[in-house]
CSV table of C-alpha atoms in Angstrom, one decimal:
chain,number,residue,atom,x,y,z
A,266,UNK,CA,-7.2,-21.7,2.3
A,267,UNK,CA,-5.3,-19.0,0.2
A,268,UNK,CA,-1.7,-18.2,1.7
A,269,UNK,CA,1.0,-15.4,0.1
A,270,UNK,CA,4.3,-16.1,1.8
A,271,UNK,CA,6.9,-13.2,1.3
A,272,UNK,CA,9.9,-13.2,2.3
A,273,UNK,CA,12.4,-11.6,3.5
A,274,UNK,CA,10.7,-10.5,6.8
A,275,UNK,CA,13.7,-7.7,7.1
A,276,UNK,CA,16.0,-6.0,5.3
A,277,UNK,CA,18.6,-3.1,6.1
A,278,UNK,CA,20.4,-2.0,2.9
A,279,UNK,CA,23.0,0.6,3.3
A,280,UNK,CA,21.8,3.7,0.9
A,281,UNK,CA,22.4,2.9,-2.9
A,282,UNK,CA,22.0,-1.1,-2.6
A,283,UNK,CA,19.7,-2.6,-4.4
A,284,UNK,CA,16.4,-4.1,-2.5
A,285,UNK,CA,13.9,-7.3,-3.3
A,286,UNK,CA,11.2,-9.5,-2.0
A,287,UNK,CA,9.7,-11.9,-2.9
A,288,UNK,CA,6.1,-13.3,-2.9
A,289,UNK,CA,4.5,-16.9,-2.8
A,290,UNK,CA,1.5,-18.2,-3.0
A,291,UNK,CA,0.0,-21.5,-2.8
A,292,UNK,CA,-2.2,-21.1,-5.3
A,293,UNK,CA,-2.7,-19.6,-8.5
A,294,UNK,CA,-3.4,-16.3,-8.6
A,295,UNK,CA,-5.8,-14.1,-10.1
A,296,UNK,CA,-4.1,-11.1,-9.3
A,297,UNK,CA,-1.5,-9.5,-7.5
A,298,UNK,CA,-1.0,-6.2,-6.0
A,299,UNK,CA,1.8,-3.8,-3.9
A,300,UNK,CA,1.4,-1.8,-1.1
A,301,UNK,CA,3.7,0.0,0.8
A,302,UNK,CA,3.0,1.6,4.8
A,303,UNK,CA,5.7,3.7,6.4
A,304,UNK,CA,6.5,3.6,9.8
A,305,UNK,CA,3.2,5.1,11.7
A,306,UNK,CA,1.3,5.2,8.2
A,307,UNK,CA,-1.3,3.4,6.4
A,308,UNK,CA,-0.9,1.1,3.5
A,309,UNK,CA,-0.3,2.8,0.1
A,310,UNK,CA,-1.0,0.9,-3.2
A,311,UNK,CA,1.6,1.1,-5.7
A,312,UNK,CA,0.4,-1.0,-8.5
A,313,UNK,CA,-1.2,-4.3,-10.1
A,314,UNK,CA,-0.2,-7.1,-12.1
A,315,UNK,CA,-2.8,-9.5,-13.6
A,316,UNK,CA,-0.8,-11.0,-16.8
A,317,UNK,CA,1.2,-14.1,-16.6
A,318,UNK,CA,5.0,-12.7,-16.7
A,319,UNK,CA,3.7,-9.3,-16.4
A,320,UNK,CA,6.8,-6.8,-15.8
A,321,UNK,CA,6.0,-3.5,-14.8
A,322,UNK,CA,8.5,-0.3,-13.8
A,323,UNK,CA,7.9,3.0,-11.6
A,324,UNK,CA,11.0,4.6,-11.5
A,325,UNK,CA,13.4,2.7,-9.6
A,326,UNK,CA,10.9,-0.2,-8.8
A,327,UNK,CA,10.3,-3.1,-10.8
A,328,UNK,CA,7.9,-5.6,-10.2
A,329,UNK,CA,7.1,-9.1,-11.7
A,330,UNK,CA,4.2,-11.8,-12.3
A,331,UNK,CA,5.4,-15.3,-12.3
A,332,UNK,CA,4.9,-17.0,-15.6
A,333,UNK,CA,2.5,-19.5,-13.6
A,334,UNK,CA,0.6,-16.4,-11.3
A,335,UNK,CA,2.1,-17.9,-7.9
A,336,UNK,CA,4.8,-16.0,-7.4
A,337,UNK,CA,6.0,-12.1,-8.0
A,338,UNK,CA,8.7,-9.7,-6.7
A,339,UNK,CA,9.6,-6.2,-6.2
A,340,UNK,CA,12.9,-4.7,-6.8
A,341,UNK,CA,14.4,-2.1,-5.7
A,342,UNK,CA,17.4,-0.1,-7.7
A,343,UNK,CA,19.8,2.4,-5.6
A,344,UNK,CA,17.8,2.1,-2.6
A,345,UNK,CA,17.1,5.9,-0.9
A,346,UNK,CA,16.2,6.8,2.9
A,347,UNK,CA,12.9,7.6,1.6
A,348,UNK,CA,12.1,4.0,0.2
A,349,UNK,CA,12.0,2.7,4.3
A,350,UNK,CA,9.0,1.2,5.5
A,351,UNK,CA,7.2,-2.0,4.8
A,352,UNK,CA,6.1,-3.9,1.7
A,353,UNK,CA,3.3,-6.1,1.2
A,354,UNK,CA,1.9,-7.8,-1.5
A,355,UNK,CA,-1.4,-9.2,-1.5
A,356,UNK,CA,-3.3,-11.4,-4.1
A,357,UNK,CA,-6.7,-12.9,-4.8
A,358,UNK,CA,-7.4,-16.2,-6.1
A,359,UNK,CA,-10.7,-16.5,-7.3
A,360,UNK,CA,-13.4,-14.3,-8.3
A,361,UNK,CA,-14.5,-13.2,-4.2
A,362,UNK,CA,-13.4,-9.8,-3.5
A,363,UNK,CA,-11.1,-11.1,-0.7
A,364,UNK,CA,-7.3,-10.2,-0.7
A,365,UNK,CA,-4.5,-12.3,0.9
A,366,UNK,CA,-1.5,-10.1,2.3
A,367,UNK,CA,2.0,-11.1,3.0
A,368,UNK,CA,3.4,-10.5,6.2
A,369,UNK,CA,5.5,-8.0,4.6
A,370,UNK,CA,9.2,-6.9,4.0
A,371,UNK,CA,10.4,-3.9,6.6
A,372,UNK,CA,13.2,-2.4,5.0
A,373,UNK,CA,15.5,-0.2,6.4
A,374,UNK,CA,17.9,2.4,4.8
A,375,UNK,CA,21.1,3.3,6.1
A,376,UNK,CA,22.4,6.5,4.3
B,11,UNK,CA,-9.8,16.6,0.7
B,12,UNK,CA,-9.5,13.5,2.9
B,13,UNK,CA,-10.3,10.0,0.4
B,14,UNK,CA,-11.0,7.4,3.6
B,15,UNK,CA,-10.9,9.0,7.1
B,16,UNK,CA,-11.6,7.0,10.6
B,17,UNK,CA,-12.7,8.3,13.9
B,18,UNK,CA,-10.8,7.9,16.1
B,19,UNK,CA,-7.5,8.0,15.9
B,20,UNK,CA,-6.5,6.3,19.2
B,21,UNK,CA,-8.5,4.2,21.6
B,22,UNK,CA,-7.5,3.7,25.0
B,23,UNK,CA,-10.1,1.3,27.1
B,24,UNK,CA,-10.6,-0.9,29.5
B,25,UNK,CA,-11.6,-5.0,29.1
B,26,UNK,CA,-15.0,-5.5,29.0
B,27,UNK,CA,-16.2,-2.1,27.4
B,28,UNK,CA,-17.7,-1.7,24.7
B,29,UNK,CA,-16.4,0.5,21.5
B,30,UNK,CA,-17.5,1.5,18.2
B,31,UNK,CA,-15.1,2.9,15.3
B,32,UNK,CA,-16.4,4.7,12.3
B,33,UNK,CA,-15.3,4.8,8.9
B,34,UNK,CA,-16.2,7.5,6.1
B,35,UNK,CA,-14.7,7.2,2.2
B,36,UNK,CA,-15.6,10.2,-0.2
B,37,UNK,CA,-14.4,8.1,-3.4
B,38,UNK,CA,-17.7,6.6,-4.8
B,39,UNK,CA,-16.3,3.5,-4.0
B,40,UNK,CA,-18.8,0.6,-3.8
B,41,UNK,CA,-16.9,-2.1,-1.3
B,42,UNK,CA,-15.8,-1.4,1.7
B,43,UNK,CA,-13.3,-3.4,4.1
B,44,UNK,CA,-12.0,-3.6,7.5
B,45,UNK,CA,-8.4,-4.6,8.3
B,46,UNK,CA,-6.9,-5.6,11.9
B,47,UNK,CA,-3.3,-4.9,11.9
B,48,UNK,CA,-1.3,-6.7,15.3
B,49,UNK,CA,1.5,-6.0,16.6
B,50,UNK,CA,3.8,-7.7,13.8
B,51,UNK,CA,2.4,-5.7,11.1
B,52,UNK,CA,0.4,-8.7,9.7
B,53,UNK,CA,-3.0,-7.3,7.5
B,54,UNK,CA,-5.9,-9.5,8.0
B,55,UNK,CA,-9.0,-8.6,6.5
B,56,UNK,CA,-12.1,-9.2,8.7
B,57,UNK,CA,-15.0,-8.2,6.6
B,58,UNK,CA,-16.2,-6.4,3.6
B,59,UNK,CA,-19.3,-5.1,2.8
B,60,UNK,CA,-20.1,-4.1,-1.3
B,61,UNK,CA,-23.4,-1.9,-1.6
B,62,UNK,CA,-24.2,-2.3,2.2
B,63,UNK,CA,-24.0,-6.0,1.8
B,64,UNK,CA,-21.8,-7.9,3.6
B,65,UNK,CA,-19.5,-10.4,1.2
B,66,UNK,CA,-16.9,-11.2,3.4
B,67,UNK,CA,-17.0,-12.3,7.1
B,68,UNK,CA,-13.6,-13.9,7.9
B,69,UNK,CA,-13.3,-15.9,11.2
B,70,UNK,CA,-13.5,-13.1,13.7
B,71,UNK,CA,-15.6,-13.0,16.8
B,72,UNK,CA,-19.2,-12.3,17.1
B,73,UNK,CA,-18.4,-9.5,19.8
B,74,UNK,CA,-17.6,-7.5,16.6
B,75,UNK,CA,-20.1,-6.8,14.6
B,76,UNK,CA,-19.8,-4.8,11.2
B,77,UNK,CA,-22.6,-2.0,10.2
B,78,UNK,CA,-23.1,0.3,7.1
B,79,UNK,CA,-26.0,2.8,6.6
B,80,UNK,CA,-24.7,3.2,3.4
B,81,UNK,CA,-22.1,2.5,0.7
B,82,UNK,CA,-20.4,5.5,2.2
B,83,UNK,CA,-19.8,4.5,5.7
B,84,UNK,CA,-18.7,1.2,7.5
B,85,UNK,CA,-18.4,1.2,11.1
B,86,UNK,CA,-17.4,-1.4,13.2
B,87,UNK,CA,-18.5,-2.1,17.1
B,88,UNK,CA,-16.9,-3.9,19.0
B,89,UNK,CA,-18.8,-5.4,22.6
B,90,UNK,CA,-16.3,-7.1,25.7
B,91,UNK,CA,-13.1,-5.8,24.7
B,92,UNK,CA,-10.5,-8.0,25.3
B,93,UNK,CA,-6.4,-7.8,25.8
B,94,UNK,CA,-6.0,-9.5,22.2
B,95,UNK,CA,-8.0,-7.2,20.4
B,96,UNK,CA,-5.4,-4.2,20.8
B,97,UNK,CA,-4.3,-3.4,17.2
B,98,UNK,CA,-4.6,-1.1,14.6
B,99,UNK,CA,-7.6,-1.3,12.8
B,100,UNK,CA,-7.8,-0.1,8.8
B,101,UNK,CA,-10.5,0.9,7.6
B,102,UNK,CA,-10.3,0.3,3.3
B,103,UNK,CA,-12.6,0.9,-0.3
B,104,UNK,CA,-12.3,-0.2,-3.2
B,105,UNK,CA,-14.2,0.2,-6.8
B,106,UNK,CA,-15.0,-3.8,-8.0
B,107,UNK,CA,-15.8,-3.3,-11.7
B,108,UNK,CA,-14.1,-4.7,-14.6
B,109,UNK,CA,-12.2,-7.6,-15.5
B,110,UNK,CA,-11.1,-7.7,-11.8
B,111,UNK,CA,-13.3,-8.7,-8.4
B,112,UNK,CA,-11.6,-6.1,-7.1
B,113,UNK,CA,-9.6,-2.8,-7.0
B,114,UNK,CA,-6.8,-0.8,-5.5
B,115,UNK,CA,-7.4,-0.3,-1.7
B,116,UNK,CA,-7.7,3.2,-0.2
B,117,UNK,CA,-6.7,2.5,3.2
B,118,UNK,CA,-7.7,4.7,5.8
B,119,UNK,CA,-5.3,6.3,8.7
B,120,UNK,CA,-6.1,3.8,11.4
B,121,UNK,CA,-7.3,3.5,14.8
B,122,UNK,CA,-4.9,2.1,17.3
B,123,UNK,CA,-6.7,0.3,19.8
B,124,UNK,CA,-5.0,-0.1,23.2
B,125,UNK,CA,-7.2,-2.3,25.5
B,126,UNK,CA,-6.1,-2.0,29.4
């Protein structure tokens, strides 16, 4: 079956270092998305990418589609306290309405 | 206004009873999902329901069974709880229209399950 392999599993960034991880999947993808949970919370989305290459900003995050729709990342300028918690992405590939997550990036922020 | 909310929010039980978890979204939303979350943060999805039909029954066991009345509501009950099934259980929706099979994912807050 459909796996998304993201990597890394953790990350502690002193405050005002840039952050990233990285998705894989092993197969092609219809779809990605990005959620992140806080500690205690529930998964928030952040956003979607459906174009091959697709490169999309929100303030200091920037995500990308791999040209081939197996792969994606999210980066992370000047890293704040309030970016902590952990980041999934999770991608579908075919036309069911089942999404795969990653095990997720925790990332931590020393200020 | 609360978009996806869960009752409840904690669960304490013993093995072998039998619980039930309710779900409630407020979006219009026509699929519904639930989630287990274990102890290493890891989302699986064990089944989703789209206008009260159920679409997606992952591999879980038949001591939990899935129900919804209506496109609003998806509960979950689950009979002979065991140790393994203590987790945190999300409760999602989603609109499926469009170009996609599916949507961005309301989560709900959760229900941690502690089995004793």
């Amino acid at each position: 079956g459909q796996q998304v392999m993201q990597i890394p599993q953790y990350q502690h960034v002193q405050e005002g270092e840039d952050f990233t991880t990285y998705c894989n999947s092993s197969t092609t993808l219809s779809n990605i998305q990005w959620y992140k949970q806080r500690p205690g919370g529930h998964p928030v989305f952040l956003i979607q990418l459906v174009k091959s290459g697709e490169v999309k900003k929100q303030k200091r995050l920037t995500f990308q589609f791999g040209e081939a729709k197996k792969n994606s990342s999210l980066h992370i300028t000047a890293t704040q306290t309030t970016d902590v918690g952990t980041y999934f992405c999770a991608g579908s590939g075919g036309s069911n309405y089942k999404l795969t997550f990653g095990k997720g990036t925790l990332l931590t922020v020393n200020p | 206004d609360t978009a996806v909310s869960q009752t409840p929010k904690y669960l304490v039980t013993q093995m072998g009873n039998d619980k039930s978890i309710k779900c409630e979204q407020n979006l219009g939303h026509d699929t519904m999902y639930w989630y287990k979350q274990d102890s290493k943060k890891f989302l699986k999805i064990m089944f989703s329901y789209n206008n009260k039909e159920l679409i997606i029954n992952e591999t879980v066991p038949n001591r939990f069974s899935p129900k919804s009345p209506d496109k609003a509501h998806l509960n979950l009950h689950i009979n002979s709880l065991e140790l393994g099934d203590s987790a945190v259980y999300f409760c999602a929706s989603s609109q499926v229209s469009g170009g996609t099979p599916w949507g961005e994912q309301f989560f709900g807050p959760g229900t941690r399950l502690t089995v004793l």
